[in-house]
Amino acid sequence: IKDEESGYNKNLFCIPKHYEEDLERVFIPHGLILDRTERLARDIMQDMGSHHIVALCVLKGGYKFFADLLDHIKVLNRNGDKSVPITVDFVRIKSYC
């Protein structure tokens, strides 16, 4: 997204009431995020070839994206020409300032 990008009017979206006053515009629509997540899954499957996939989720924020990405990978794994094993694990990281 370019710095000059004005985004989309928030009235075009269903914004939860508790966020309405905090938002001015929407820069990345949910559908675009879903599309890019699916594209990332396709790229991962193509790049990994027949290698075992080890997926590691960093908790405290990444779980929803991680779950969506794995869902796309699983669909490709079931419906594609090849099937590769997937191992899933989770890690919680604490940052120190």
PDB file of C-alpha atoms in Angstrom:
ATOM      1  CA  ILE A   1       0.000   0.000   0.000  1.00  0.00           C
ATOM      2  CA  LYS A   2       1.394   3.356  -1.015  1.00  0.00           C
ATOM      3  CA  ASP A   3       1.696   6.129   1.561  1.00  0.00           C
ATOM      4  CA  GLU A   4      -0.671   8.261  -0.491  1.00  0.00           C
ATOM      5  CA  GLU A   5      -3.342   5.538  -0.508  1.00  0.00           C
ATOM      6  CA  SER A   6      -6.568   6.898   0.928  1.00  0.00           C
ATOM      7  CA  GLY A   7      -8.130   3.499   1.610  1.00  0.00           C
ATOM      8  CA  TYR A   8     -11.838   2.733   1.515  1.00  0.00           C
ATOM      9  CA  ASN A   9     -14.674   4.580   3.207  1.00  0.00           C
ATOM     10  CA  LYS A  10     -15.561   2.742   6.416  1.00  0.00           C
ATOM     11  CA  ASN A  11     -19.261   3.020   5.513  1.00  0.00           C
ATOM     12  CA  LEU A  12     -18.672   0.339   2.869  1.00  0.00           C
ATOM     13  CA  PHE A  13     -17.956  -2.243   5.595  1.00  0.00           C
ATOM     14  CA  CYS A  14     -19.635  -3.787   8.616  1.00  0.00           C
ATOM     15  CA  ILE A  15     -17.582  -2.276  11.415  1.00  0.00           C
ATOM     16  CA  PRO A  16     -18.215  -3.466  14.996  1.00  0.00           C
ATOM     17  CA  LYS A  17     -19.816  -0.711  17.081  1.00  0.00           C
ATOM     18  CA  HIS A  18     -16.922  -0.594  19.549  1.00  0.00           C
ATOM     19  CA  TYR A  19     -14.513   0.300  16.690  1.00  0.00           C
ATOM     20  CA  GLU A  20     -16.653   2.826  14.798  1.00  0.00           C
ATOM     21  CA  GLU A  21     -15.292   5.907  16.574  1.00  0.00           C
ATOM     22  CA  ASP A  22     -11.671   4.715  16.316  1.00  0.00           C
ATOM     23  CA  LEU A  23     -11.621   4.093  12.560  1.00  0.00           C
ATOM     24  CA  GLU A  24     -11.496   6.640   9.783  1.00  0.00           C
ATOM     25  CA  ARG A  25     -10.928   4.372   6.769  1.00  0.00           C
ATOM     26  CA  VAL A  26     -10.224   0.734   5.858  1.00  0.00           C
ATOM     27  CA  PHE A  27      -6.904   0.172   4.087  1.00  0.00           C
ATOM     28  CA  ILE A  28      -6.974  -3.593   3.495  1.00  0.00           C
ATOM     29  CA  PRO A  29     -10.399  -5.253   3.086  1.00  0.00           C
ATOM     30  CA  HIS A  30     -10.891  -8.691   4.647  1.00  0.00           C
ATOM     31  CA  GLY A  31     -11.492 -10.296   1.255  1.00  0.00           C
ATOM     32  CA  LEU A  32      -8.093  -9.119   0.038  1.00  0.00           C
ATOM     33  CA  ILE A  33      -6.430 -10.581   3.116  1.00  0.00           C
ATOM     34  CA  LEU A  34      -8.182 -13.918   2.507  1.00  0.00           C
ATOM     35  CA  ASP A  35      -7.118 -13.909  -1.135  1.00  0.00           C
ATOM     36  CA  ARG A  36      -3.469 -13.207  -0.253  1.00  0.00           C
ATOM     37  CA  THR A  37      -3.572 -15.922   2.433  1.00  0.00           C
ATOM     38  CA  GLU A  38      -4.792 -18.438  -0.144  1.00  0.00           C
ATOM     39  CA  ARG A  39      -2.071 -17.313  -2.556  1.00  0.00           C
ATOM     40  CA  LEU A  40       0.544 -17.756   0.185  1.00  0.00           C
ATOM     41  CA  ALA A  41      -0.728 -21.310   0.796  1.00  0.00           C
ATOM     42  CA  ARG A  42      -0.367 -22.084  -2.926  1.00  0.00           C
ATOM     43  CA  ASP A  43       3.160 -20.665  -2.941  1.00  0.00           C
ATOM     44  CA  ILE A  44       4.102 -22.728   0.124  1.00  0.00           C
ATOM     45  CA  MET A  45       2.776 -25.936  -1.436  1.00  0.00           C
ATOM     46  CA  GLN A  46       4.619 -25.225  -4.678  1.00  0.00           C
ATOM     47  CA  ASP A  47       7.901 -24.317  -2.963  1.00  0.00           C
ATOM     48  CA  MET A  48       7.843 -27.246  -0.531  1.00  0.00           C
ATOM     49  CA  GLY A  49       7.406 -29.841  -3.255  1.00  0.00           C
ATOM     50  CA  SER A  50       7.024 -33.198  -1.531  1.00  0.00           C
ATOM     51  CA  HIS A  51       8.869 -32.137   1.648  1.00  0.00           C
ATOM     52  CA  HIS A  52       7.281 -32.467   5.072  1.00  0.00           C
ATOM     53  CA  ILE A  53       5.763 -29.143   6.215  1.00  0.00           C
ATOM     54  CA  VAL A  54       6.399 -28.070   9.805  1.00  0.00           C
ATOM     55  CA  ALA A  55       4.036 -25.210  10.697  1.00  0.00           C
ATOM     56  CA  LEU A  56       4.821 -23.225  13.842  1.00  0.00           C
ATOM     57  CA  CYS A  57       2.316 -20.693  15.165  1.00  0.00           C
ATOM     58  CA  VAL A  58       3.399 -17.848  17.416  1.00  0.00           C
ATOM     59  CA  LEU A  59       0.520 -17.411  19.848  1.00  0.00           C
ATOM     60  CA  LYS A  60      -0.920 -14.134  21.105  1.00  0.00           C
ATOM     61  CA  GLY A  61      -2.084 -12.727  17.810  1.00  0.00           C
ATOM     62  CA  GLY A  62      -1.067 -15.021  15.003  1.00  0.00           C
ATOM     63  CA  TYR A  63      -3.502 -17.877  15.599  1.00  0.00           C
ATOM     64  CA  LYS A  64      -6.301 -16.644  13.291  1.00  0.00           C
ATOM     65  CA  PHE A  65      -4.009 -16.047  10.329  1.00  0.00           C
ATOM     66  CA  PHE A  66      -2.248 -19.343  11.064  1.00  0.00           C
ATOM     67  CA  ALA A  67      -5.551 -21.257  11.135  1.00  0.00           C
ATOM     68  CA  ASP A  68      -6.721 -19.657   7.871  1.00  0.00           C
ATOM     69  CA  LEU A  69      -3.391 -20.416   6.184  1.00  0.00           C
ATOM     70  CA  LEU A  70      -3.468 -24.049   7.356  1.00  0.00           C
ATOM     71  CA  ASP A  71      -7.060 -24.422   6.141  1.00  0.00           C
ATOM     72  CA  HIS A  72      -5.974 -23.347   2.655  1.00  0.00           C
ATOM     73  CA  ILE A  73      -2.948 -25.664   2.754  1.00  0.00           C
ATOM     74  CA  LYS A  74      -5.138 -28.598   3.846  1.00  0.00           C
ATOM     75  CA  VAL A  75      -7.566 -27.984   0.979  1.00  0.00           C
ATOM     76  CA  LEU A  76      -4.685 -27.926  -1.499  1.00  0.00           C
ATOM     77  CA  ASN A  77      -3.239 -31.028   0.136  1.00  0.00           C
ATOM     78  CA  ARG A  78      -6.546 -32.912  -0.268  1.00  0.00           C
ATOM     79  CA  ASN A  79      -7.440 -31.718  -3.748  1.00  0.00           C
ATOM     80  CA  GLY A  80      -4.022 -31.350  -5.360  1.00  0.00           C
ATOM     81  CA  ASP A  81      -1.847 -33.740  -7.305  1.00  0.00           C
ATOM     82  CA  LYS A  82       0.270 -34.527  -4.272  1.00  0.00           C
ATOM     83  CA  SER A  83      -0.187 -34.851  -0.533  1.00  0.00           C
ATOM     84  CA  VAL A  84       2.517 -33.883   1.932  1.00  0.00           C
ATOM     85  CA  PRO A  85       2.605 -34.519   5.689  1.00  0.00           C
ATOM     86  CA  ILE A  86       2.052 -31.491   7.915  1.00  0.00           C
ATOM     87  CA  THR A  87       3.162 -31.135  11.527  1.00  0.00           C
ATOM     88  CA  VAL A  88       1.632 -28.310  13.548  1.00  0.00           C
ATOM     89  CA  ASP A  89       3.033 -26.838  16.735  1.00  0.00           C
ATOM     90  CA  PHE A  90       2.538 -23.708  18.812  1.00  0.00           C
ATOM     91  CA  VAL A  91       4.933 -21.495  20.714  1.00  0.00           C
ATOM     92  CA  ARG A  92       4.299 -18.640  23.091  1.00  0.00           C
ATOM     93  CA  ILE A  93       6.951 -15.935  23.153  1.00  0.00           C
ATOM     94  CA  LYS A  94       7.376 -13.275  25.758  1.00  0.00           C
ATOM     95  CA  SER A  95       9.166 -10.093  24.771  1.00  0.00           C
ATOM     96  CA  TYR A  96      11.335  -8.112  27.111  1.00  0.00           C
ATOM     97  CA  CYS A  97      11.846  -4.375  26.695  1.00  0.00           C
TER      98      CYS A  97
END
